Amino acid sequence: MLDIHVGFMDEESKPILEQMMRMASSTNPGMAKEKYLTHMKIESSAFEAALHRIFLLNANRPIYVVERGNQLEQESLFEMIDNQYSVMWDFKAVAVIPEHGQKSVLPTVRARRGTPKACIGRRFTSGLAFRLGQVAEDNDLAWKITTLWNSKQKTKVAFKPKMCYTVLGINCAQDKNIDHRNPLIIVRAPEMGFQPDLIRLHLKTIFLALGKMKYETALQVKRTGMNIYMYGAGGAVGKGTKPGALRQIMSTFYIGAELHEPSVFGAQPAAASGEIKRKRLTEDLEQRWCGVVAYATPDVHTIIYKSDPLEDETEAIKLAKQKFKGDELKIPIKGCMALSKALYPSYSVSLTSSQFMGGDIKHAARSHGLTGDCAMEDYHVLRLIHEIKYSDGGEHFPTLFNSALARIDCDPPHIDKKVFNAFKLWAEEARWTKNHYKQAILWGLRGLQLDKIDWETANWSFARYVGESVGAHQKDSYLFVYKDKEEEFVLCPFYCEVACDFLPTIVEKGKEVSFGANMQVATFAKLQREAKDIRTSAASLLKSNVEALEEKIDTFLDTFEAVIKANGLWKDEAPHWPIWARPGWQTKELWNNPGCYPFVSVKAEGQNQKKAIADIWDEHFPDSSPNGNVDRALYKSTNMVCLQLLGIEGMSKLVHEHRWGNVMNELKTSQKAKSIREKAGERDWKKFDDDIDNRPLGSGFRLAIAKSRFASFMRMQKERDRMMAGLTQLVREMYERGRCAPTQSDSFIPRWTK
């Protein structure tokens, strides 16, 4: 059985990986357990019980990560240097995506020093990489990416030469005492919500590759079932919610644009070799876009509205937004909401969009009765789960047993004008010391872990302005307040920006992306060299000589200080340093206005600073369109903290609340399950859950299985398999007897719209 966890951002994928590693280290006598216990303040068994409640055979399971790009020589994963994780990787294998018309090649495999040359973990790592290349070849993935790419939005992997995935094997180098039949898989989706068609394409490729794998031990036991989970951050929609609230999702509405199919099918494959023309590729292919409002659950996918094809993707999305905000779709949306309530009465309904959502869309969502989160990926994951669940057998996915999505509310559903005014006032006065930049850079190099943060510099002074503007009792309606003993802290989002992006942007993106069009940086080449030196030496210095690393950061910041002074941005009174807010916070052209710089304070003092700050940070941009920059700052402040703090709780909500007792309660209370209530109530499902919870998980249990109890263990496993098959059939009967059969076509219109 596979437990597959899908993440999109680094901060969504890393907490789950680290929790799994800590779980593995707690079962390994050679690994220190104290780091896990002191950081999370919780026994490892709690996470084990939540994560593997139903299908747990052994707490010590191998972990495999599928990451985008070539990570073979990289010394970090999910923005954290390898040696900062509690467990190091054992194997890496790179799957190169063959170009159109070419054959897949054998993956390049790298083993960490000291790992065995031949073992199950190595075979699985290289085998999965091979299957990824094979599926990509069979489905001509490279050409499909070419035709489905949206050239007006940013991409993560599209069109990079030698597109590839990397598979990392962790805690898998031993054949004994590790449950190789039941791997844990973390998939960081290669694309994000800006490329909606590519999300499903990449994830489908990965799931099909997993379906081609054999899950075996030395006893050749084959298992190909899977559970799919997604844990991430979202923007709050429902009234009364506060940052940090955790929601479980089973259905979503989608507002966006998708490619008009005839324009895709009419395109001709690119040449097998050579660089593809990128700049205007979608126009070269004469692609057209349809505005779409859709609804998806694991059991239903239907298009509620689809516009005529348009040449401009932005106009197509604008049409979809207008339809969602208007009255025309109220009846079908109400019908879909009723269906969600009937099928999933205890779950939230989210909103998905291929663009950032403003207050107007959130308001419309509330008027339709939505209470969940807004995000950019829920629809694509649920739509793929629906496809896997009802596939006709022609495509060999692993058998889907369970799926669940959970998101943390990371911003308020509505921002009071008083908060915007407070932000503008704070922006005028916001300044840092050199130590703020230094500690932020160090925190980023250490993997952005909360137990390594320097709260003296990371605490956001804006929290005081919020308390003064709306009242201290309402501060937690806008900010997530982290409490450590008797102290309270709020993470500064710009501290996160410096920690995550300051050095990489300077090294990889160049001067204008780092500092905008107006900033004079005569020493940029020197600044770039010093930033690159810090990044390349950090892995070894963090292990052996932190003082030398700090000296390199000091030298880099001395160069940066000269740049600030040369542009008139240095403040004579302490603190002197402006706060970096990298260009691109939705309004790049405003940052490039004369005299503007990519800092929170926007301009040097006295140069019409109030107006410049209002243009960037006020409730609306100068053209009266909604301004999402303050919302984004509040979101970034919350998500970095909550995704780590609530990692265990989030996984518990995904898996623990899918206990079979809860599943049966859903069946018995659903209006669609009247005819099978008695059948569903035959077993004591609470006792079934309790038996699994109370089953010993210690090393003695595993050793006993390995030595003398394997036969009885296999009988127990077969009994569980039999029960799981019966339960799956019960759920399918419910769907077949109700109004939940999959739609035959994306253009299907529900009966309530006729």
mmCIF file of C-alpha atoms in Angstrom, residues 298-299 344 384-391 400 403 731-732 735:
data_model
loop_
_atom_site.group_PDB
_atom_site.id
_atom_site.type_symbol
_atom_site.label_atom_id
_atom_site.label_comp_id
_atom_site.label_asym_id
_atom_site.label_seq_id
_atom_site.Cartn_x
_atom_site.Cartn_y
_atom_site.Cartn_z
ATOM 1 C CA PRO A 298 -13.597 12.562 -5.907
ATOM 2 C CA ASP A 299 -16.906 11.316 -7.362
ATOM 3 C CA TYR A 344 -19.666 15.053 2.564
ATOM 4 C CA LEU A 384 -7.316 13.722 -11.116
ATOM 5 C CA ILE A 385 -8.555 11.661 -8.139
ATOM 6 C CA HIS A 386 -11.937 11.458 -9.889
ATOM 7 C CA GLU A 387 -10.237 10.246 -13.076
ATOM 8 C CA ILE A 388 -8.222 7.626 -11.168
ATOM 9 C CA LYS A 389 -11.257 6.447 -9.224
ATOM 10 C CA TYR A 390 -13.388 5.935 -12.323
ATOM 11 C CA SER A 391 -10.733 5.035 -14.883
ATOM 12 C CA LEU A 400 -7.267 4.048 -5.018
ATOM 13 C CA SER A 403 -8.089 10.338 -0.584
ATOM 14 C CA VAL A 731 -18.802 2.976 -0.546
ATOM 15 C CA ARG A 732 -19.139 2.248 -4.259
ATOM 16 C CA TYR A 735 -22.289 6.193 -4.963
#
